[in-house]
mmCIF file of N, CA and C in Angstrom:
data_model
loop_
_atom_site.group_PDB
_atom_site.id
_atom_site.type_symbol
_atom_site.label_atom_id
_atom_site.label_comp_id
_atom_site.label_asym_id
_atom_site.label_seq_id
_atom_site.Cartn_x
_atom_site.Cartn_y
_atom_site.Cartn_z
ATOM 1 N N MET A 1 19.936 -18.590 23.427
ATOM 2 C CA MET A 1 19.536 -17.325 23.371
ATOM 3 C C MET A 1 19.429 -17.189 21.668
ATOM 4 N N PRO A 2 20.560 -17.187 20.555
ATOM 5 C CA PRO A 2 19.784 -16.848 19.179
ATOM 6 C C PRO A 2 18.845 -17.013 18.810
ATOM 7 N N GLN A 3 18.320 -17.656 19.324
ATOM 8 C CA GLN A 3 16.426 -18.522 18.677
ATOM 9 C C GLN A 3 15.737 -17.279 19.376
ATOM 10 N N LEU A 4 16.174 -17.085 20.279
ATOM 11 C CA LEU A 4 14.942 -15.862 20.990
ATOM 12 C C LEU A 4 15.694 -14.626 20.209
ATOM 13 N N ILE A 5 16.916 -14.356 20.492
ATOM 14 C CA ILE A 5 17.086 -13.359 18.970
ATOM 15 C C ILE A 5 16.549 -12.624 17.670
ATOM 16 N N LEU A 6 16.478 -13.906 16.982
ATOM 17 C CA LEU A 6 15.834 -14.875 15.380
ATOM 18 C C LEU A 6 14.389 -14.262 15.448
ATOM 19 N N PHE A 7 13.772 -14.884 16.805
ATOM 20 C CA PHE A 7 12.136 -14.905 17.209
ATOM 21 C C PHE A 7 12.390 -13.337 16.993
ATOM 22 N N LEU A 8 12.619 -12.715 17.493
ATOM 23 C CA LEU A 8 12.233 -11.451 18.030
ATOM 24 C C LEU A 8 12.458 -10.634 16.775
ATOM 25 N N ILE A 9 13.462 -10.427 15.736
ATOM 26 C CA ILE A 9 13.589 -10.147 14.533
ATOM 27 C C ILE A 9 12.605 -10.125 13.667
ATOM 28 N N VAL A 10 12.002 -11.470 13.694
ATOM 29 C CA VAL A 10 11.008 -12.540 12.982
ATOM 30 C C VAL A 10 9.913 -11.976 13.256
ATOM 31 N N ALA A 11 9.667 -11.399 14.313
ATOM 32 C CA ALA A 11 8.155 -11.217 15.024
ATOM 33 C C ALA A 11 7.959 -9.387 14.657
ATOM 34 N N PHE A 12 9.296 -8.993 14.496
ATOM 35 C CA PHE A 12 9.361 -7.346 14.217
ATOM 36 C C PHE A 12 8.818 -7.563 12.740
ATOM 37 N N ILE A 13 9.470 -7.459 12.360
ATOM 38 C CA ILE A 13 9.489 -7.903 10.651
ATOM 39 C C ILE A 13 7.848 -8.111 10.477
ATOM 40 N N ALA A 14 7.061 -9.352 11.112
ATOM 41 C CA ALA A 14 5.837 -9.596 10.410
ATOM 42 C C ALA A 14 4.840 -8.577 11.043
ATOM 43 N N TRP A 15 5.164 -7.925 12.508
ATOM 44 C CA TRP A 15 4.068 -6.731 12.797
ATOM 45 C C TRP A 15 4.295 -5.514 11.858
ATOM 46 N N PHE A 16 5.928 -4.866 11.401
ATOM 47 C CA PHE A 16 6.018 -4.068 10.567
ATOM 48 C C PHE A 16 5.134 -4.225 9.600
ATOM 49 N N GLY A 17 5.174 -5.867 8.221
ATOM 50 C CA GLY A 17 4.795 -5.997 7.144
ATOM 51 C C GLY A 17 2.818 -5.919 7.433
ATOM 52 N N TYR A 18 2.754 -6.104 8.470
ATOM 53 C CA TYR A 18 1.465 -6.119 8.882
ATOM 54 C C TYR A 18 0.706 -4.888 8.972
ATOM 55 N N ARG A 19 1.253 -3.682 9.831
ATOM 56 C CA ARG A 19 1.103 -2.380 9.918
ATOM 57 C C ARG A 19 1.013 -1.907 8.502
ATOM 58 N N LYS A 20 2.077 -2.034 7.791
ATOM 59 C CA LYS A 20 2.326 -1.328 6.615
ATOM 60 C C LYS A 20 0.691 -2.052 5.206
ATOM 61 N N PHE A 21 0.742 -3.696 5.118
ATOM 62 C CA PHE A 21 -0.568 -4.002 5.175
ATOM 63 C C PHE A 21 -1.710 -2.862 5.029
ATOM 64 N N VAL A 22 -1.858 -3.136 6.055
ATOM 65 C CA VAL A 22 -3.477 -1.800 7.410
ATOM 66 C C VAL A 22 -3.201 -0.643 6.684
ATOM 67 N N MET A 23 -1.887 0.032 6.704
ATOM 68 C CA MET A 23 -2.279 1.619 6.122
ATOM 69 C C MET A 23 -2.313 1.521 4.737
ATOM 70 N N ASP A 24 -1.507 0.387 4.128
ATOM 71 C CA ASP A 24 -2.045 0.849 2.128
ATOM 72 C C ASP A 24 -3.473 0.263 1.719
ATOM 73 N N ALA A 25 -4.254 -0.659 2.923
ATOM 74 C CA ALA A 25 -5.681 -1.157 3.045
ATOM 75 C C ALA A 25 -6.414 -0.178 2.998
ATOM 76 N N GLU A 26 -6.126 1.407 4.309
ATOM 77 C CA GLU A 26 -6.863 2.174 4.773
ATOM 78 C C GLU A 26 -6.861 3.148 3.790
ATOM 79 N N ARG A 27 -5.323 3.190 2.898
ATOM 80 C CA ARG A 27 -5.541 4.356 2.062
ATOM 81 C C ARG A 27 -6.230 4.040 1.047
ATOM 82 N N LEU A 28 -5.918 3.118 -0.034
ATOM 83 C CA LEU A 28 -6.297 2.117 -1.289
ATOM 84 C C LEU A 28 -8.679 2.861 -0.833
ATOM 85 N N ALA A 29 -8.630 2.525 0.676
ATOM 86 C CA ALA A 29 -10.411 2.362 0.692
ATOM 87 C C ALA A 29 -10.587 3.538 0.477
ATOM 88 N N ARG A 30 -9.886 4.239 1.205
ATOM 89 C CA ARG A 30 -10.121 5.881 1.270
ATOM 90 C C ARG A 30 -10.412 6.709 -0.417
ATOM 91 N N GLN A 31 -9.473 6.385 -1.347
ATOM 92 C CA GLN A 31 -8.311 6.357 -2.487
ATOM 93 C C GLN A 31 -10.759 6.347 -3.210
ATOM 94 N N ARG A 32 -11.146 4.722 -2.795
ATOM 95 C CA ARG A 32 -12.092 4.690 -3.459
ATOM 96 C C ARG A 32 -13.519 5.271 -3.082
ATOM 97 N N GLU A 33 -13.410 5.682 -1.779
ATOM 98 C CA GLU A 33 -14.260 6.404 -1.337
ATOM 99 C C GLU A 33 -14.589 7.082 -2.169
ATOM 100 N N GLN A 34 -13.530 8.384 -2.473
ATOM 101 C CA GLN A 34 -13.298 9.156 -3.151
ATOM 102 C C GLN A 34 -14.518 9.342 -4.366
ATOM 103 N N LEU A 35 -13.603 7.950 -5.081
ATOM 104 C CA LEU A 35 -13.792 8.163 -6.497
ATOM 105 C C LEU A 35 -15.336 7.633 -6.375
ATOM 106 N N ARG A 36 -16.153 6.873 -5.319
ATOM 107 C CA ARG A 36 -17.398 6.644 -5.874
ATOM 108 C C ARG A 36 -18.306 8.137 -5.317
ATOM 109 N N ARG A 37 -17.687 8.786 -4.417
ATOM 110 C CA ARG A 37 -18.615 9.950 -4.277
ATOM 111 C C ARG A 37 -18.563 10.910 -5.696
ATOM 112 N N GLN A 38 -17.366 11.147 -6.072
ATOM 113 C CA GLN A 38 -16.764 11.831 -7.418
ATOM 114 C C GLN A 38 -17.631 11.174 -8.208
ATOM 115 N N LYS A 39 -17.838 9.878 -8.414
ATOM 116 C CA LYS A 39 -19.345 9.751 -9.353
ATOM 117 C C LYS A 39 -20.385 9.714 -9.250
ATOM 118 N N GLU A 40 -20.879 9.471 -8.067
ATOM 119 C CA GLU A 40 -22.094 9.884 -7.370
ATOM 120 C C GLU A 40 -22.679 11.409 -7.847
ATOM 121 N N THR A 41 -21.473 12.652 -6.983
ATOM 122 C CA THR A 41 -21.911 13.636 -7.606
ATOM 123 C C THR A 41 -21.681 14.337 -9.381
ATOM 124 N N GLY A 42 -20.734 13.667 -9.659
ATOM 125 C CA GLY A 42 -20.291 13.878 -10.956
ATOM 126 C C GLY A 42 -19.403 14.704 -11.238
ATOM 127 N N SER A 43 -18.305 14.802 -9.993
ATOM 128 C CA SER A 43 -17.332 16.187 -9.997
ATOM 129 C C SER A 43 -16.418 15.308 -10.587
ATOM 130 N N GLN A 44 -15.578 16.278 -10.821
ATOM 131 C CA GLN A 44 -14.262 16.529 -11.807
ATOM 132 C C GLN A 44 -12.994 15.816 -10.694
ATOM 133 N N GLY A 45 -13.390 16.379 -9.641
ATOM 134 C CA GLY A 45 -12.200 16.461 -8.481
ATOM 135 C C GLY A 45 -11.913 17.511 -7.741
ATOM 136 N N THR A 46 -11.108 17.820 -6.500
ATOM 137 C CA THR A 46 -11.064 18.477 -6.057
ATOM 138 C C THR A 46 -10.537 19.821 -6.455
ATOM 139 N N LEU A 47 -11.007 20.571 -5.435
ATOM 140 C CA LEU A 47 -10.481 22.017 -5.541
ATOM 141 C C LEU A 47 -9.501 22.699 -4.496
ATOM 142 N N VAL A 48 -7.594 22.769 -5.059
ATOM 143 C CA VAL A 48 -6.923 22.947 -3.654
ATOM 144 C C VAL A 48 -6.644 24.612 -3.789
ATOM 145 N N LYS A 49 -6.383 25.627 -2.913
ATOM 146 C CA LYS A 49 -5.877 26.985 -3.355
ATOM 147 C C LYS A 49 -4.482 26.629 -3.302
ATOM 148 N N ASP A 50 -4.332 27.193 -3.418
ATOM 149 C CA ASP A 50 -1.882 27.223 -4.204
ATOM 150 C C ASP A 50 -1.602 28.727 -3.040
ATOM 151 N N PRO A 51 -1.385 28.361 -1.848
ATOM 152 C CA PRO A 51 -1.135 29.788 -0.885
ATOM 153 C C PRO A 51 -0.218 30.669 -1.953
ATOM 154 N N THR A 52 0.695 30.382 -2.189
ATOM 155 C CA THR A 52 1.532 31.246 -2.678
ATOM 156 C C THR A 52 0.891 32.095 -4.064
ATOM 157 N N THR A 53 -0.061 31.238 -5.001
ATOM 158 C CA THR A 53 -0.537 32.130 -6.051
ATOM 159 C C THR A 53 -1.890 32.547 -5.668
ATOM 160 N N GLY A 54 -2.437 32.126 -4.852
ATOM 161 C CA GLY A 54 -4.333 32.405 -4.735
ATOM 162 C C GLY A 54 -4.530 31.358 -5.732
ATOM 163 N N GLU A 55 -4.442 31.033 -6.535
ATOM 164 C CA GLU A 55 -5.727 30.252 -7.373
ATOM 165 C C GLU A 55 -5.724 29.010 -6.699
ATOM 166 N N TYR A 56 -7.020 28.481 -7.772
ATOM 167 C CA TYR A 56 -7.388 27.076 -7.703
ATOM 168 C C TYR A 56 -6.917 25.897 -8.434
ATOM 169 N N ARG A 57 -6.670 25.079 -7.924
ATOM 170 C CA ARG A 57 -6.067 24.014 -8.564
ATOM 171 C C ARG A 57 -7.405 22.744 -8.629
ATOM 172 N N LEU A 58 -7.083 21.429 -10.055
ATOM 173 C CA LEU A 58 -7.463 20.154 -8.832
ATOM 174 C C LEU A 58 -6.285 20.017 -7.864
ATOM 175 N N LYS A 59 -6.943 18.646 -7.138
ATOM 176 C CA LYS A 59 -6.108 18.185 -6.230
ATOM 177 C C LYS A 59 -5.637 16.791 -6.871
ATOM 178 N N ARG A 60 -3.954 16.952 -6.681
ATOM 179 C CA ARG A 60 -3.399 15.674 -7.456
ATOM 180 C C ARG A 60 -3.216 14.738 -6.165
ATOM 181 N N ASP A 61 -3.128 13.420 -7.228
ATOM 182 C CA ASP A 61 -2.912 12.722 -5.700
ATOM 183 C C ASP A 61 -1.382 11.860 -5.781
#
């Protein structure tokens, strides 16, 4: 029985680590794609409207 519990704990940690790795890889791919598009178009960044002041500012990552 202790072997089963230990195996389940190790399996959960491995699954959690895999999911974290995949999420980080997807986030990095999105960032790289955004940078690539910015270089193609020559833009300086993305403007985002501040809801309280109504002013546009560069989006911070």
